[in-house]
Tab-separated table of C-alpha atoms in Angstrom:
chain	number	residue	atom	x	y	z
A	1	MET	CA	4.997	-11.375	-16.870
A	2	ALA	CA	6.172	-13.125	-13.720
A	3	ALA	CA	8.632	-11.290	-11.487
A	4	THR	CA	12.107	-12.705	-11.044
A	5	ILE	CA	12.924	-14.248	-7.641
A	6	ILE	CA	16.554	-13.506	-6.739
A	7	ALA	CA	18.371	-16.312	-4.895
A	8	ALA	CA	19.238	-15.676	-1.236
A	9	GLY	CA	22.622	-14.077	-0.668
A	10	LEU	CA	22.840	-12.390	-4.072
A	11	MET	CA	23.111	-8.638	-4.552
A	12	PHE	CA	20.931	-7.017	-7.206
A	13	ALA	CA	19.885	-3.594	-8.418
A	14	CYS	CA	16.379	-2.239	-7.950
A	15	THR	CA	15.125	1.012	-9.424
A	16	PRO	CA	11.742	1.492	-7.678
A	17	THR	CA	8.775	2.170	-9.951
A	18	LEU	CA	5.684	1.103	-7.967
A	19	VAL	CA	4.737	0.568	-4.323
A	20	ALA	CA	1.841	-1.706	-3.397
A	21	ASP	CA	2.022	-1.771	0.403
A	22	GLY	CA	4.005	-0.492	3.393
A	23	ASP	CA	6.362	-3.488	3.356
A	24	GLY	CA	6.172	-4.244	-0.349
A	25	PRO	CA	6.101	-5.280	-2.908
A	26	VAL	CA	8.204	-2.533	-4.342
A	27	TRP	CA	8.341	-3.109	-8.083
A	28	CYS	CA	11.788	-2.711	-9.653
A	29	ALA	CA	12.376	-1.554	-13.222
A	30	GLU	CA	14.861	-4.440	-13.481
A	31	GLY	CA	12.113	-7.037	-12.911
A	32	PRO	CA	12.057	-8.153	-9.271
A	33	ARG	CA	9.318	-7.238	-6.829
A	34	ILE	CA	10.709	-6.694	-3.339
A	35	ARG	CA	9.145	-7.667	-0.028
A	36	LEU	CA	11.104	-5.639	2.535
A	37	SER	CA	12.600	-8.295	4.768
A	38	GLY	CA	12.467	-8.076	8.546
A	39	ILE	CA	9.542	-5.671	8.820
A	40	ALA	CA	5.767	-5.982	8.852
A	41	ALA	CA	3.069	-3.474	7.962
A	42	ARG	CA	-0.665	-3.874	8.293
A	43	GLU	CA	-2.484	-5.337	5.309
A	44	ARG	CA	-4.219	-2.844	3.008
A	45	ASP	CA	-7.548	-3.551	4.766
A	46	ASN	CA	-5.789	-2.609	8.084
A	47	SER	CA	-5.846	-6.175	9.382
A	48	CYS	CA	-2.846	-8.075	10.706
A	49	ARG	CA	-2.254	-11.667	9.721
A	50	PRO	CA	-2.075	-14.253	12.514
A	51	GLY	CA	1.499	-14.835	13.637
A	52	HIS	CA	2.755	-11.579	12.095
A	53	PRO	CA	3.844	-8.528	14.103
A	54	CYS	CA	1.062	-5.941	14.139
A	55	PRO	CA	2.152	-2.291	14.135
A	56	ARG	CA	-0.129	0.388	15.546
A	57	ALA	CA	0.022	2.558	12.418
A	58	SER	CA	-2.499	2.100	9.644
A	59	ALA	CA	-1.699	0.406	6.365
A	60	GLN	CA	-2.102	3.751	4.598
A	61	ALA	CA	0.363	5.456	6.976
A	62	ALA	CA	2.974	2.768	6.264
A	63	MET	CA	2.437	2.972	2.525
A	64	ASP	CA	2.608	6.779	2.614
A	65	ALA	CA	5.887	6.571	4.575
A	66	LEU	CA	7.442	4.168	2.067
A	67	VAL	CA	6.321	6.309	-0.864
A	68	ALA	CA	7.752	9.427	0.812
A	69	ILE	CA	11.115	7.725	1.446
A	70	LEU	CA	11.184	6.737	-2.238
A	71	GLY	CA	10.688	10.329	-3.380
A	72	GLY	CA	6.930	10.794	-3.263
A	73	SER	CA	3.978	9.820	-5.391
A	74	ARG	CA	4.059	10.164	-9.174
A	75	GLY	CA	0.440	9.044	-9.515
A	76	ARG	CA	-1.521	5.858	-9.059
A	77	THR	CA	-2.396	2.857	-11.144
A	78	ARG	CA	-4.708	-0.107	-10.669
A	79	PHE	CA	-4.111	-3.393	-12.423
A	80	PRO	CA	-7.038	-5.451	-13.759
A	81	GLY	CA	-8.462	-7.568	-10.950
A	82	ALA	CA	-6.512	-5.740	-8.208
A	83	ARG	CA	-8.385	-4.573	-5.104
A	84	TYR	CA	-6.103	-1.594	-4.450
A	85	ASP	CA	-4.113	1.018	-6.327
A	86	HIS	CA	-0.337	0.916	-6.626
A	87	VAL	CA	1.565	4.191	-6.215
A	88	ARG	CA	4.061	5.209	-8.893
A	89	VAL	CA	7.453	6.323	-7.572
A	90	SER	CA	10.695	7.434	-9.145
A	91	ALA	CA	13.711	6.795	-6.944
A	92	PRO	CA	17.405	6.248	-7.636
A	93	THR	CA	18.604	2.684	-8.049
A	94	MET	CA	19.107	0.775	-4.800
A	95	ARG	CA	21.536	-2.084	-4.053
A	96	CYS	CA	19.618	-4.958	-2.513
A	97	LEU	CA	20.646	-8.153	-0.747
A	98	SER	CA	18.235	-11.004	-1.352
A	99	ALA	CA	16.951	-13.018	1.584
A	100	GLY	CA	15.283	-15.421	-0.871
A	101	SER	CA	11.637	-15.846	-1.682
A	102	GLY	CA	9.264	-13.374	-0.079
A	103	LYS	CA	6.284	-15.628	-0.889
A	104	GLY	CA	4.523	-15.567	-4.215
A	105	ASN	CA	6.424	-13.664	-6.877
A	106	ARG	CA	8.411	-11.490	-4.459
A	107	THR	CA	12.052	-11.450	-3.412
A	108	ALA	CA	12.596	-10.691	0.273
A	109	ALA	CA	15.431	-8.189	0.547
A	110	PHE	CA	17.323	-5.556	2.494
A	111	CYS	CA	18.031	-2.540	0.282
A	112	GLN	CA	20.539	0.274	0.534
A	113	MET	CA	19.331	3.473	-1.053
A	114	ALA	CA	21.500	5.907	-3.037
A	115	ASP	CA	21.960	8.052	0.113
A	116	ARG	CA	23.379	4.911	1.831
A	117	ARG	CA	20.419	4.487	4.222
A	118	ILE	CA	18.997	0.992	4.535
A	119	LEU	CA	15.382	1.189	3.364
A	120	ASN	CA	14.222	-1.426	5.886
A	121	CYS	CA	15.770	0.633	8.731
A	122	ALA	CA	14.338	3.873	7.348
A	123	MET	CA	10.876	2.292	7.429
A	124	LEU	CA	11.383	1.181	11.046
A	125	ALA	CA	12.330	4.765	11.940
A	126	THR	CA	8.954	6.006	10.648
A	127	GLY	CA	7.158	4.005	13.344
A	128	THR	CA	4.642	2.730	10.779
A	129	VAL	CA	5.988	-0.836	10.614
A	130	ALA	CA	7.090	-3.386	13.186
A	131	ARG	CA	10.373	-5.261	13.198
A	132	TRP	CA	9.881	-8.941	12.431
A	133	ASP	CA	12.764	-10.642	14.220
A	134	ARG	CA	12.098	-13.968	12.503
A	135	TYR	CA	13.160	-12.401	9.177
A	136	TRP	CA	15.662	-9.801	10.374
A	137	ARG	CA	19.326	-10.546	9.628
A	138	ARG	CA	21.594	-10.185	12.660
A	139	ASP	CA	24.272	-8.569	10.487
A	140	ILE	CA	21.898	-5.739	9.485
A	141	VAL	CA	22.336	-3.028	12.101
A	142	CYS	CA	20.295	0.126	11.835
A	143	PRO	CA	22.098	3.364	12.711
A	144	SER	CA	20.743	4.950	15.903
A	145	SER	CA	19.069	7.643	13.772
A	146	GLN	CA	17.047	4.890	12.063
A	147	ARG	CA	15.915	2.943	15.142
A	148	ARG	CA	12.606	3.012	16.941
């Protein structure tokens, strides 16, 4: 089943169920797969793509940080043909603002968690991802407690 791409500017709900990488996709029970907009993590093989910001932290450190923010691991699963496992999570529903297509079958988004923190900012505060100014919205301001 193909994931739904949410049009830019629309708000949508996302109840996280799976995490594939430190900057997404985060799979939502409602259908979309989210690419966290405005941040970049290393690829799962620890490489950085040309033209992308390259954080110092490993891909595993970024993924572990995202999983922890979303309530911790509930196990792992690997889909047929996939090179890497996805981590199961169980987190409260988030309110997300679509930034449009996140390439492939992903919606780029900024998401506010149930505790009102912005997930993208919370990931920046872990130091495991780099801010990607090209995709960061100027109207998204991280609280000082969530800046690096």
